[in-house]
Coordinates of C-alpha atoms in Angstrom, one line a residue:
Chain A
D1 CA 99.5 95.9 113.8
T2 CA 97.1 97.5 111.3
G3 CA 99.6 99.3 109.1
V4 CA 101.0 98.3 105.6
S5 CA 103.2 95.3 105.8
Q6 CA 105.7 94.0 103.2
D7 CA 107.5 90.7 103.0
P8 CA 110.4 89.9 102.7
R9 CA 112.0 92.9 104.3
H10 CA 115.3 91.9 102.6
K11 CA 116.1 89.8 99.6
I12 CA 119.5 89.0 98.2
T13 CA 119.5 87.3 94.9
K14 CA 121.8 86.5 91.9
R15 CA 121.5 88.3 88.7
G16 CA 119.0 86.4 86.4
Q17 CA 116.9 85.1 89.3
N18 CA 113.2 86.0 89.7
V19 CA 112.0 87.6 93.0
T20 CA 108.5 88.3 94.3
F21 CA 107.5 90.8 97.0
R22 CA 104.3 90.9 98.8
C23 CA 102.3 93.8 100.3
D24 CA 99.4 93.7 102.6
P25 CA 97.7 97.1 102.7
I26 CA 95.6 98.6 105.4
S27 CA 92.4 96.6 105.3
E28 CA 89.8 99.3 104.4
H29 CA 92.1 101.0 101.8
N30 CA 91.1 100.3 98.2
R31 CA 94.2 101.7 96.6
L32 CA 97.5 100.2 96.5
Y33 CA 100.8 101.6 95.2
W34 CA 104.3 100.3 94.4
Y35 CA 107.2 102.6 94.4
R36 CA 111.0 102.1 94.1
Q37 CA 113.6 104.1 96.0
T38 CA 117.3 104.1 95.5
L39 CA 119.9 105.6 97.7
G40 CA 119.6 109.4 97.7
Q41 CA 116.5 109.6 95.7
G42 CA 112.8 110.1 96.3
P43 CA 110.4 107.3 95.8
E44 CA 109.6 106.6 92.1
F45 CA 106.2 105.5 91.2
L46 CA 105.9 102.2 89.6
T47 CA 102.2 101.3 89.5
Y48 CA 98.9 101.4 91.4
F49 CA 95.7 99.5 91.9
Q50 CA 92.2 100.4 92.7
N51 CA 90.8 97.3 94.2
E52 CA 92.0 94.5 91.7
A53 CA 92.2 96.9 88.7
Q54 CA 95.8 98.1 87.8
L55 CA 95.0 101.7 86.8
E56 CA 98.4 103.1 86.0
K57 CA 101.8 101.9 85.2
S58 CA 105.0 104.0 85.0
R59 CA 107.2 103.9 82.0
L60 CA 109.8 102.8 84.6
L61 CA 108.0 99.4 84.9
S62 CA 109.8 97.4 82.3
D63 CA 108.4 94.1 80.9
R64 CA 110.3 92.2 83.5
F65 CA 108.1 93.7 86.2
S66 CA 104.7 92.5 86.8
A67 CA 102.2 93.4 89.7
E68 CA 99.0 91.9 90.7
R69 CA 96.3 92.3 93.2
P70 CA 94.1 89.4 92.5
K71 CA 91.3 89.8 95.0
G72 CA 91.7 93.5 95.7
S73 CA 93.5 92.9 99.0
F74 CA 97.2 92.0 99.0
S75 CA 99.5 92.6 96.1
T76 CA 102.5 91.0 94.7
L77 CA 105.3 92.5 92.6
E78 CA 107.4 90.2 90.6
I79 CA 110.7 91.0 89.0
Q80 CA 112.0 88.4 86.4
R81 CA 115.5 88.0 85.2
T82 CA 116.8 90.5 87.9
E83 CA 119.6 92.8 86.9
Q84 CA 122.0 94.7 89.2
G85 CA 120.1 97.9 88.4
D86 CA 117.0 96.5 90.0
S87 CA 118.7 96.8 93.5
A88 CA 116.6 99.2 95.4
M89 CA 114.1 99.5 98.1
Y90 CA 110.5 98.5 96.9
L91 CA 108.0 100.5 98.8
C92 CA 104.3 99.6 99.0
A93 CA 101.6 102.2 100.1
S94 CA 97.9 102.2 100.4
S95 CA 95.2 104.8 100.6
L96 CA 91.5 105.6 100.4
G97 CA 90.6 106.5 96.9
L98 CA 88.5 109.4 95.6
F99 CA 85.5 108.6 97.8
G100 CA 86.2 109.0 101.5
G101 CA 89.9 109.5 101.1
T102 CA 92.2 112.6 101.7
G103 CA 94.8 111.3 99.4
E104 CA 97.7 110.7 101.8
L105 CA 99.5 107.5 101.2
F106 CA 100.4 105.2 104.2
F107 CA 103.7 103.5 103.4
G108 CA 105.1 100.1 104.6
E109 CA 108.7 99.7 105.8
G110 CA 109.8 98.5 102.3
S111 CA 111.5 95.4 100.8
R112 CA 115.1 95.9 100.1
L113 CA 116.5 94.0 97.1
T114 CA 120.2 93.4 96.4
V115 CA 121.0 91.8 93.2
L116 CA 124.6 90.4 93.0
Chain B
A1 CA 103.9 116.7 83.1
Q2 CA 104.3 117.1 86.9
K3 CA 107.5 117.7 88.5
V4 CA 108.7 118.5 92.1
T5 CA 111.9 120.2 92.7
Q6 CA 113.7 120.3 96.1
A7 CA 116.8 122.3 95.4
Q8 CA 118.4 121.7 98.9
T9 CA 120.0 118.4 98.9
E10 CA 121.3 118.7 102.5
I11 CA 120.9 121.2 105.3
S12 CA 122.8 121.2 108.6
V13 CA 121.6 123.2 111.6
V14 CA 122.2 123.4 115.3
E15 CA 119.4 122.6 117.7
K16 CA 116.9 125.4 118.3
E17 CA 117.6 127.0 114.9
D18 CA 114.8 127.6 112.5
V19 CA 115.0 126.0 109.2
T20 CA 113.0 126.1 106.0
L21 CA 112.9 123.4 103.4
D22 CA 112.0 124.6 99.9
C23 CA 109.7 122.9 97.4
V24 CA 108.8 124.1 93.9
Y25 CA 106.3 122.2 91.8
E26 CA 105.1 122.1 88.2
T27 CA 101.7 121.0 87.0
R28 CA 99.2 121.8 84.3
D29 CA 96.3 120.7 86.5
T30 CA 94.1 123.4 88.1
T31 CA 93.3 120.9 90.9
Y32 CA 96.2 119.3 92.6
Y33 CA 97.4 118.2 96.0
L34 CA 100.7 118.8 97.7
F35 CA 102.2 116.8 100.5
W36 CA 105.2 116.6 102.8
Y37 CA 106.6 113.3 104.0
K38 CA 109.3 112.6 106.5
Q39 CA 111.7 109.6 106.2
P40 CA 113.7 109.2 109.4
P41 CA 116.7 106.9 109.6
S42 CA 114.5 103.9 110.3
G43 CA 113.2 104.3 106.8
E44 CA 109.4 104.4 106.9
L45 CA 107.8 107.4 105.2
V46 CA 105.7 109.3 107.5
F47 CA 102.9 111.6 106.2
L48 CA 103.1 115.2 107.6
I49 CA 100.6 117.3 105.7
R50 CA 98.3 117.4 102.6
R51 CA 97.3 120.7 100.9
N52 CA 94.8 121.1 98.0
S53 CA 95.3 123.8 95.4
F54 CA 92.3 125.7 96.4
D55 CA 93.5 126.2 99.9
E56 CA 96.3 128.7 100.1
Q57 CA 96.0 129.2 103.9
N58 CA 99.2 128.6 105.7
E59 CA 99.1 125.9 108.4
I60 CA 100.9 125.5 111.6
S61 CA 101.1 122.4 113.6
G62 CA 103.3 122.8 116.7
R63 CA 106.9 123.6 115.5
Y64 CA 106.0 122.9 112.0
S65 CA 104.6 125.3 109.5
W66 CA 103.8 125.3 105.8
N67 CA 103.7 128.2 103.4
F68 CA 101.7 127.5 100.1
Q69 CA 102.1 130.2 97.4
K70 CA 100.4 129.4 94.1
S71 CA 101.9 132.5 92.5
T72 CA 105.4 131.0 92.8
S73 CA 104.4 127.4 92.7
S74 CA 106.0 126.7 96.1
F75 CA 105.0 124.9 99.2
N76 CA 107.8 125.4 101.7
F77 CA 108.1 123.8 105.1
T78 CA 109.5 125.5 108.2
I79 CA 110.7 123.8 111.4
T80 CA 110.9 126.2 114.2
A81 CA 113.3 125.6 117.1
S82 CA 114.7 122.4 115.4
Q83 CA 115.5 119.3 117.5
V84 CA 117.8 116.4 117.0
V85 CA 114.8 114.1 116.4
D86 CA 113.9 116.3 113.4
S87 CA 116.9 114.8 111.6
A88 CA 115.5 113.0 108.6
V89 CA 115.0 113.1 104.8
Y90 CA 112.0 115.3 104.1
F91 CA 110.1 114.8 100.7
C92 CA 107.7 117.1 99.0
A93 CA 105.2 115.3 96.7
L94 CA 102.4 116.3 94.3
S95 CA 99.3 114.5 92.9
A96 CA 96.7 115.3 90.4
Q97 CA 93.8 114.2 92.6
A98 CA 93.2 112.5 95.9
G99 CA 94.2 108.9 95.6
T100 CA 96.2 109.0 92.5
A101 CA 100.0 108.4 92.4
L102 CA 102.2 110.9 94.2
I103 CA 105.2 112.3 92.4
F104 CA 108.0 112.9 94.8
G105 CA 110.9 115.3 94.8
K106 CA 114.4 114.1 95.5
G107 CA 114.2 115.0 99.1
T108 CA 116.1 117.2 101.5
T109 CA 118.4 115.7 104.2
L110 CA 118.2 117.6 107.4
S111 CA 120.8 117.1 110.0
V112 CA 120.2 118.7 113.3
S113 CA 123.2 118.7 115.9
S114 CA 123.0 119.3 119.6

């Protein structure tokens, strides 16, 4: 399978715990995005990387959220001290950037977080 | 600021009916890109189409067609002769340039019954 893969697919945690999600993008894609989607809403942008550089962060991304893409390949999204409001589907997507890309994002199946 | 509005929250049709999903966008950029994505019950977002701001030609792909009108800032999506498999949530999205973050609308849930 050469699509975007995310792990874990489901995570149930207690309030106050830390969680980490991993995303493996399509191998030749230099851009990687994190989105959050709650029930009945469209995906909300959180942050994106070009290679290992984090180019943009949404104001939605509080200090408890941190994302990394250390070698420009896979990425992790960590949420510290989880709150019930963090319960959502966390979506990862990848794309080719300005050079050689047409802009469409390819999404993974998402990681569903439930905070009790 | 960029914004995408999909005023129709839910639409229900019977198979073989035509249906149009509306999308209105706001941006101050002169160059921008518009997208439609489909999210079936399985959950994974599937890319349908991309349009740049300089190309106002309408596009047809099988039963799908898209009408882009800069004058009204709209990018509407029509499914002709709908089928049950078209049941999904459809999202319209906007980005300032290729490869930057997409801003999504809230989506329209389409239910097609047999």
